[in-house]
């Protein structure tokens, strides 16, 4: 053996030992996050999770805080129960569609608002959650079609946050091909860009799947967010300034794409209404928590609430705006709905949303007789549209 390879071997031994030690520590002491594995189901063009990775532990930040165990059911969604397609049942069925706020990795399925909602409502309806991180408003329409066909819920609850609108536009969100997006059709409307498999997914890369087995790799990417840090530095170098964000939305994008965003809101709400005439649809909008905490008079994202409300009124879709409810609650006790280092709702936030949603449904007179159908095998009527 020549001297150079021998010297390299001697240098690499301490490195290998250090990596091995880190692997042990990040599996036992500071536990690296293991989120569910995204999976694109080609047959239905649905992005969900891989049931072959049925459970894991999610942790937050470099200190791997707040460990939460998650479960993926046989249908590929974060839930402790499997979903059935059978209509012969004696309970109403609610489907909650959204992004990471419905996914609720930060708090765990037991503390997520869809789970809590089922416990709060009379008659204990089935509540199925369909949440995928990063999904925009346009994807909710695509997913609602799939959910309606396969699970036929009595009520569709669409959980919307502020970054769902601009990200529905293909021009703004070109890389997320696993989600349905909207593009101009040349006639003043939109054409739907159907979801396709994202070539960057782990399911298509054996090497990436192998690398993900490393606790050190997961820790750097998922706990330290090294990818996002590098992207932020690149943006800073290109633009010599930090992007201005409000409620996790680039304010510049909101300004430049405002007319397209407003049109997209109307397009999605109209489609939800027209395609679900046999069931109720309720759109729930997150509060402007950044504005609430700062006790500011206005926010660049306020128009999203106004436009969404107007669209739901035009098309006869239910609307629950969480902003005034959150603002009123925070004015009393100043209890935040999310951690200081994460915009996702904490356990209190999820419990608050579940109570607000349950109260909204009760106020509509729709939850008092959830278990009463038309007889054996009958359809639960309470959540169906009124005649």
Short mmCIF file of C-alpha atoms in Angstrom, two decimals:
data_model
loop_
_atom_site.label_atom_id
_atom_site.label_comp_id
_atom_site.label_asym_id
_atom_site.label_seq_id
_atom_site.Cartn_x
_atom_site.Cartn_y
_atom_site.Cartn_z
CA UNK A 1 0.00 0.00 0.00
CA UNK A 2 1.42 3.41 -0.97
CA UNK A 3 1.84 6.13 1.62
CA UNK A 4 -0.93 8.41 0.21
CA UNK A 5 -3.80 5.88 0.42
CA UNK A 6 -2.61 4.85 3.89
CA UNK A 7 -2.63 8.49 5.05
CA UNK A 8 -6.10 8.97 3.61
CA UNK A 9 -7.31 5.88 5.46
CA UNK A 10 -5.88 7.19 8.73
CA UNK A 11 -7.61 10.53 8.16
CA UNK A 12 -10.92 8.90 7.33
CA UNK A 13 -11.07 6.67 10.41
CA UNK A 14 -11.79 9.54 12.84
CA UNK A 15 -14.38 10.87 10.40
CA UNK A 16 -16.09 7.50 10.14
CA UNK A 17 -16.09 7.14 13.92
CA UNK A 18 -17.55 10.64 14.33
CA UNK A 19 -20.29 9.91 11.81
CA UNK A 20 -21.08 6.60 13.51
CA UNK A 21 -21.29 8.35 16.88
CA UNK A 22 -23.59 11.02 15.44
CA UNK A 23 -25.81 8.35 13.94
CA UNK A 24 -26.20 6.75 17.35
CA UNK A 25 -26.86 10.05 19.13
CA UNK A 26 -29.40 11.18 16.51
CA UNK A 27 -31.32 7.94 16.92
CA UNK A 28 -31.30 7.76 20.72
CA UNK A 29 -30.69 11.16 22.37
CA UNK A 30 -31.54 13.96 19.93
CA UNK A 31 -33.89 11.98 17.70
CA UNK A 32 -33.79 13.10 14.07
CA UNK A 33 -37.18 13.61 12.47
CA UNK A 34 -38.66 10.84 10.33
CA UNK A 35 -41.69 12.26 8.50
CA UNK A 36 -44.04 10.16 6.38
CA UNK A 37 -42.84 9.39 2.87
CA UNK A 38 -44.64 11.14 0.02
CA UNK A 39 -46.02 8.91 -2.69
CA UNK A 40 -47.63 9.68 -6.04
CA UNK A 41 -50.48 7.31 -6.90
CA UNK A 42 -50.45 7.36 -10.70
CA UNK A 43 -53.84 5.70 -11.20
CA UNK A 44 -55.74 8.52 -9.45
CA UNK A 45 -53.05 11.19 -9.91
CA UNK A 46 -53.10 11.70 -6.13
CA UNK A 47 -50.16 12.71 -3.97
CA UNK A 48 -50.51 11.03 -0.58
CA UNK A 49 -48.22 8.97 1.68
CA UNK A 50 -46.62 5.57 1.34
CA UNK A 51 -48.33 2.96 3.56
CA UNK A 52 -45.15 0.91 3.40
CA UNK A 53 -43.73 3.41 5.89
CA UNK A 54 -46.66 3.21 8.33
CA UNK A 55 -45.25 5.02 11.36
CA UNK A 56 -42.42 7.22 12.57
CA UNK A 57 -41.44 10.05 14.90
CA UNK A 58 -41.57 13.72 13.90
CA UNK A 59 -39.37 16.19 15.82
CA UNK A 60 -38.81 19.94 15.48
CA UNK A 61 -35.68 22.05 15.25
CA UNK A 62 -31.99 21.37 15.97
CA UNK A 63 -32.84 20.14 19.47
CA UNK A 64 -35.38 17.67 18.09
CA UNK A 65 -38.12 18.96 20.38
CA UNK A 66 -41.73 17.86 20.78
CA UNK A 67 -41.47 14.30 19.46
CA UNK A 68 -44.75 13.12 17.94
CA UNK A 69 -45.54 9.66 16.65
CA UNK A 70 -47.49 9.61 13.41
CA UNK A 71 -49.37 6.83 11.60
CA UNK A 72 -50.26 6.34 7.94
CA UNK A 73 -53.36 4.25 7.26
CA UNK A 74 -53.80 1.68 4.51
CA UNK A 75 -55.21 4.34 2.17
CA UNK A 76 -52.08 6.50 2.48
CA UNK A 77 -53.33 9.27 4.79
CA UNK A 78 -52.29 10.35 8.26
CA UNK A 79 -54.90 8.67 10.43
CA UNK A 80 -55.18 6.07 13.16
CA UNK A 81 -58.10 4.40 11.35
CA UNK A 82 -58.56 3.01 7.87
CA UNK A 83 -61.08 4.71 5.58
CA UNK A 84 -63.97 2.76 4.16
CA UNK A 85 -65.71 3.45 0.88
CA UNK A 86 -68.97 1.79 1.94
CA UNK A 87 -72.09 3.98 2.01
CA UNK A 88 -74.01 1.55 4.23
CA UNK A 89 -73.37 3.19 7.58
CA UNK A 90 -75.31 4.72 10.43
CA UNK A 91 -73.13 7.83 10.86
CA UNK A 92 -72.50 10.94 8.85
CA UNK A 93 -69.13 11.33 7.16
CA UNK A 94 -67.05 14.49 7.04
CA UNK A 95 -63.98 14.84 4.83
CA UNK A 96 -61.43 17.51 5.77
CA UNK A 97 -59.09 18.54 2.96
CA UNK A 98 -56.04 20.74 3.34
CA UNK A 99 -52.28 21.00 3.54
CA UNK A 100 -49.87 20.62 6.46
CA UNK A 101 -52.45 22.13 8.83
CA UNK A 102 -54.65 19.07 8.23
CA UNK A 103 -51.62 16.79 8.05
CA UNK A 104 -50.80 18.09 11.58
CA UNK A 105 -47.42 16.42 11.97
CA UNK A 106 -46.47 18.98 14.61
CA UNK A 107 -49.12 17.84 17.09
CA UNK A 108 -49.94 14.30 16.02
CA UNK A 109 -53.18 12.82 14.74
CA UNK A 110 -54.80 12.52 18.17
CA UNK A 111 -54.53 16.28 18.69
CA UNK A 112 -55.32 17.37 15.12
CA UNK A 113 -58.50 19.37 14.61
CA UNK A 114 -60.21 16.77 12.35
CA UNK A 115 -59.87 14.16 15.11
CA UNK A 116 -61.08 16.59 17.77
CA UNK A 117 -63.99 17.65 15.56
CA UNK A 118 -65.36 14.12 15.45
CA UNK A 119 -65.26 14.00 19.25
CA UNK A 120 -67.05 17.33 19.64
CA UNK A 121 -69.99 16.79 17.31
CA UNK A 122 -73.15 15.03 18.38
CA UNK A 123 -73.60 11.61 16.87
CA UNK A 124 -69.81 11.15 16.59
CA UNK A 125 -69.57 11.39 12.78
CA UNK A 126 -66.71 9.80 10.90
CA UNK A 127 -64.11 12.46 10.13
CA UNK A 128 -61.59 11.57 7.43
CA UNK A 129 -58.56 13.82 7.05
CA UNK A 130 -56.81 14.35 3.69
CA UNK A 131 -53.83 16.60 4.30
CA UNK A 132 -50.61 16.88 2.30
CA UNK A 133 -47.95 19.45 3.06
CA UNK A 134 -47.52 22.08 0.36
CA UNK A 135 -50.87 21.50 -1.36
CA UNK A 136 -52.49 24.70 -2.71
CA UNK A 137 -56.15 25.65 -3.20
CA UNK A 138 -56.21 24.23 -6.73
CA UNK A 139 -55.11 20.84 -5.39
CA UNK A 140 -57.99 20.89 -2.92
CA UNK A 141 -60.37 20.91 -5.87
CA UNK A 142 -58.57 17.96 -7.44
CA UNK A 143 -58.50 16.07 -4.14
CA UNK A 144 -62.19 16.88 -3.46
CA UNK A 145 -63.08 15.09 -6.70
CA UNK A 146 -61.15 12.01 -5.64
CA UNK A 147 -62.62 12.06 -2.13
CA UNK A 148 -66.17 12.51 -3.45
CA UNK A 149 -65.82 9.53 -5.79
CA UNK A 150 -64.19 7.15 -3.36
CA UNK A 151 -65.60 8.16 0.05
CA UNK A 152 -68.81 10.10 -0.75
CA UNK A 153 -68.80 12.34 2.35
CA UNK A 154 -71.84 14.28 3.49
CA UNK A 155 -69.73 17.37 4.18
CA UNK A 156 -66.51 18.61 2.59
CA UNK A 157 -64.48 20.95 4.78
CA UNK A 158 -61.75 22.75 2.85
CA UNK A 159 -59.12 24.15 5.22
CA UNK A 160 -57.40 27.14 3.60
CA UNK A 161 -54.32 29.13 4.65
CA UNK A 162 -52.86 32.24 3.08
CA UNK A 163 -50.17 30.70 0.86
CA UNK A 164 -52.73 28.42 -0.83
CA UNK A 165 -53.83 31.07 -3.32
CA UNK A 166 -50.73 32.25 -5.18
CA UNK A 167 -49.32 28.71 -5.13
CA UNK A 168 -52.35 27.54 -7.13
CA UNK A 169 -50.97 29.41 -10.15
CA UNK A 170 -48.65 27.37 -12.34
CA UNK A 171 -46.55 30.44 -13.12
CA UNK A 172 -45.93 31.07 -9.42
CA UNK A 173 -45.49 27.44 -8.43
CA UNK A 174 -43.82 25.71 -11.41
CA UNK A 175 -41.96 22.99 -9.54
CA UNK A 176 -44.79 21.35 -7.58
CA UNK A 177 -46.06 19.21 -10.45
CA UNK A 178 -47.54 16.63 -8.05
CA UNK A 179 -50.33 19.11 -7.34
CA UNK A 180 -52.99 20.34 -9.75
CA UNK A 181 -52.34 23.98 -10.73
CA UNK A 182 -54.11 26.59 -12.80
CA UNK A 183 -52.79 28.26 -15.94
CA UNK A 184 -54.41 30.90 -18.21
CA UNK A 185 -56.45 29.32 -21.00
CA UNK A 186 -56.07 32.28 -23.35
CA UNK A 187 -59.77 33.18 -23.08
CA UNK A 188 -59.74 34.93 -19.74
CA UNK A 189 -60.21 31.72 -17.78
CA UNK A 190 -58.09 28.84 -16.58
CA UNK A 191 -57.07 25.40 -17.70
CA UNK A 192 -56.22 22.78 -15.13
CA UNK A 193 -52.73 21.32 -15.22
CA UNK A 194 -53.23 17.77 -14.02
CA UNK A 195 -50.86 16.45 -11.35
CA UNK A 196 -47.97 14.33 -12.54
CA UNK A 197 -45.30 12.36 -10.75
CA UNK A 198 -42.50 14.53 -9.41
CA UNK A 199 -39.24 13.01 -10.61
CA UNK A 200 -37.52 14.26 -7.45
CA UNK A 201 -39.62 12.05 -5.16
CA UNK A 202 -37.96 9.38 -3.07
CA UNK A 203 -40.12 6.71 -4.69
CA UNK A 204 -38.15 7.20 -7.92
CA UNK A 205 -34.65 7.40 -6.37
CA UNK A 206 -33.14 4.39 -4.67
CA UNK A 207 -30.09 6.43 -3.63
CA UNK A 208 -32.27 9.06 -1.94
CA UNK A 209 -34.22 6.35 -0.10
CA UNK A 210 -30.93 4.88 1.07
CA UNK A 211 -29.62 8.28 2.20
CA UNK A 212 -32.84 8.94 4.12
CA UNK A 213 -32.07 5.94 6.31
CA UNK A 214 -29.25 8.02 7.78
CA UNK A 215 -30.32 9.89 10.92
CA UNK A 216 -27.61 12.48 10.21
CA UNK A 217 -28.99 13.21 6.74
CA UNK A 218 -32.53 13.53 8.09
CA UNK A 219 -31.34 15.75 10.91
CA UNK A 220 -29.56 18.16 8.56
CA UNK A 221 -32.43 18.37 6.08
CA UNK A 222 -35.48 18.09 8.32
CA UNK A 223 -34.41 19.46 11.69
CA UNK A 224 -31.82 22.03 10.62
CA UNK A 225 -33.57 22.83 7.32
CA UNK A 226 -30.28 23.11 5.48
CA UNK A 227 -32.01 23.16 2.07
CA UNK A 228 -34.22 26.13 2.99
CA UNK A 229 -31.23 27.96 4.47
CA UNK A 230 -29.26 27.57 1.27
CA UNK A 231 -32.24 28.71 -0.81
CA UNK A 232 -32.61 31.78 1.40
CA UNK A 233 -28.95 32.65 0.98
CA UNK A 234 -29.24 32.28 -2.79
CA UNK A 235 -32.22 34.62 -2.84
CA UNK A 236 -30.32 37.13 -0.72
CA UNK A 237 -27.33 37.02 -3.06
CA UNK A 238 -29.50 37.47 -6.16
CA UNK A 239 -31.74 40.21 -4.83
CA UNK A 240 -29.56 41.75 -2.12
CA UNK A 241 -32.60 41.83 0.16
CA UNK A 242 -34.85 39.52 2.11
CA UNK A 243 -38.27 38.81 0.63
CA UNK A 244 -41.07 40.51 2.56
CA UNK A 245 -43.54 37.95 3.88
CA UNK A 246 -46.95 38.29 5.46
CA UNK A 247 -48.68 35.15 6.77
CA UNK A 248 -46.04 33.06 4.96
CA UNK A 249 -46.78 34.71 1.61
CA UNK A 250 -44.38 36.78 -0.46
CA UNK A 251 -46.00 40.22 -0.48
CA UNK A 252 -44.53 41.01 -3.90
CA UNK A 253 -46.15 37.93 -5.41
CA UNK A 254 -49.50 38.89 -3.87
CA UNK A 255 -49.25 42.34 -5.42
CA UNK A 256 -48.10 41.24 -8.86
CA UNK A 257 -50.52 38.31 -9.22
CA UNK A 258 -53.53 39.80 -7.44
CA UNK A 259 -55.93 39.75 -10.40
CA UNK A 260 -55.02 36.14 -11.25
CA UNK A 261 -55.42 35.12 -7.60
CA UNK A 262 -58.88 36.69 -7.40
CA UNK A 263 -59.94 34.91 -10.59
CA UNK A 264 -58.53 31.60 -9.33
CA UNK A 265 -60.52 31.91 -6.10
CA UNK A 266 -63.74 32.27 -8.04
CA UNK A 267 -62.83 29.40 -10.37
CA UNK A 268 -62.15 26.94 -7.54
CA UNK A 269 -65.15 27.93 -5.40
CA UNK A 270 -67.49 27.75 -8.42
CA UNK A 271 -66.18 24.28 -9.32
CA UNK A 272 -66.56 23.03 -5.75
CA UNK A 273 -70.13 24.27 -5.67
CA UNK A 274 -71.12 22.90 -9.07
CA UNK A 275 -69.52 19.50 -8.56
CA UNK A 276 -70.90 18.88 -5.06
CA UNK A 277 -74.55 19.77 -5.27
CA UNK A 278 -75.46 16.58 -3.41
CA UNK A 279 -73.31 17.45 -0.40
CA UNK A 280 -72.41 20.43 1.71
CA UNK A 281 -69.15 22.31 1.17
CA UNK A 282 -67.62 24.54 3.82
CA UNK A 283 -64.43 26.55 3.29
CA UNK A 284 -62.58 27.49 6.47
CA UNK A 285 -59.95 30.26 6.35
CA UNK A 286 -57.09 30.61 8.83
CA UNK A 287 -56.76 33.83 10.82
CA UNK A 288 -54.14 36.47 10.05
CA UNK A 289 -52.17 35.53 13.12
CA UNK A 290 -49.18 37.72 12.33
CA UNK A 291 -51.49 40.71 12.27
CA UNK A 292 -53.27 39.55 15.43
CA UNK A 293 -50.07 39.15 17.44
CA UNK A 294 -48.73 42.52 16.29
CA UNK A 295 -52.14 44.15 16.96
CA UNK A 296 -51.82 45.76 13.55
CA UNK A 297 -54.67 47.55 11.86
CA UNK A 298 -54.31 45.86 8.48
CA UNK A 299 -52.47 43.15 6.56
CA UNK A 300 -51.48 42.64 2.89
CA UNK A 301 -53.36 39.34 3.01
CA UNK A 302 -56.69 40.80 4.20
CA UNK A 303 -58.08 40.95 0.66
CA UNK A 304 -57.83 37.15 0.42
CA UNK A 305 -60.46 36.83 3.15
CA UNK A 306 -62.71 39.35 1.42
CA UNK A 307 -62.44 37.71 -1.98
CA UNK A 308 -62.96 34.22 -0.60
CA UNK A 309 -66.02 35.33 1.34
CA UNK A 310 -67.46 37.04 -1.73
CA UNK A 311 -66.88 33.95 -3.89
CA UNK A 312 -68.56 31.63 -1.38
CA UNK A 313 -71.57 33.95 -1.22
CA UNK A 314 -71.83 34.07 -5.02
CA UNK A 315 -71.74 30.31 -5.39
CA UNK A 316 -73.65 29.22 -2.29
CA UNK A 317 -70.75 27.64 -0.43
CA UNK A 318 -70.36 27.81 3.34
CA UNK A 319 -67.60 30.00 4.76
CA UNK A 320 -65.97 30.15 8.19
CA UNK A 321 -63.44 32.94 8.68
CA UNK A 322 -61.29 32.14 11.72
CA UNK A 323 -59.71 35.61 11.81
CA UNK A 324 -62.30 37.47 13.91
CA UNK A 325 -62.61 34.50 16.27
CA UNK A 326 -58.85 34.25 16.77
CA UNK A 327 -58.51 38.02 17.14
CA UNK A 328 -61.20 38.13 19.81
CA UNK A 329 -59.69 35.22 21.75
CA UNK A 330 -56.16 36.65 21.59
CA UNK A 331 -57.40 40.04 22.80
CA UNK A 332 -58.56 38.35 26.00
CA UNK A 333 -55.64 36.11 26.96
CA UNK A 334 -52.89 36.68 24.34
CA UNK A 335 -52.44 32.95 24.02
CA UNK A 336 -50.70 32.18 20.71
CA UNK A 337 -52.10 29.64 18.30
CA UNK A 338 -48.67 28.48 17.12
CA UNK A 339 -45.11 28.15 18.48
CA UNK A 340 -42.79 31.14 18.13
CA UNK A 341 -40.55 29.26 15.67
CA UNK A 342 -43.25 27.60 13.56
CA UNK A 343 -46.33 28.99 11.86
CA UNK A 344 -48.32 25.75 12.17
CA UNK A 345 -50.99 25.57 14.84
CA UNK A 346 -49.97 24.14 18.19
CA UNK A 347 -52.25 21.90 20.25
CA UNK A 348 -54.17 24.90 21.53
CA UNK A 349 -54.56 26.16 17.96
CA UNK A 350 -55.94 22.83 16.75
CA UNK A 351 -58.31 22.62 19.73
CA UNK A 352 -59.47 26.19 19.08
CA UNK A 353 -60.14 25.47 15.41
CA UNK A 354 -62.02 22.25 16.23
CA UNK A 355 -64.27 24.09 18.70
CA UNK A 356 -64.88 26.95 16.25
CA UNK A 357 -65.74 24.55 13.44
CA UNK A 358 -68.03 22.47 15.65
CA UNK A 359 -69.82 25.60 16.87
CA UNK A 360 -70.24 26.82 13.29
CA UNK A 361 -71.81 23.53 12.23
CA UNK A 362 -74.12 23.49 15.26
CA UNK A 363 -75.21 27.04 14.57
CA UNK A 364 -76.28 25.93 11.11
CA UNK A 365 -78.57 23.33 12.69
CA UNK A 366 -76.71 20.53 10.97
CA UNK A 367 -75.37 18.41 13.83
CA UNK A 368 -78.31 17.63 16.08
CA UNK A 369 -79.42 14.49 14.22
CA UNK A 370 -76.28 13.19 12.54
CA UNK A 371 -77.03 9.54 13.22
CA UNK A 372 -80.56 9.61 11.87
CA UNK A 373 -80.90 8.48 8.28
CA UNK A 374 -83.75 7.08 6.29
CA UNK A 375 -83.71 3.69 7.96
CA UNK A 376 -81.39 0.72 7.73
CA UNK A 377 -78.57 1.55 5.36
CA UNK A 378 -80.08 4.99 4.86
CA UNK A 379 -78.19 8.15 4.13
CA UNK A 380 -77.41 10.45 7.10
CA UNK A 381 -79.32 13.58 6.16
CA UNK A 382 -78.11 16.20 8.63
CA UNK A 383 -75.09 17.27 6.62
CA UNK A 384 -76.72 17.09 3.21
CA UNK A 385 -77.88 20.29 1.52
CA UNK A 386 -81.30 21.56 2.54
CA UNK A 387 -84.06 21.20 -0.04
#
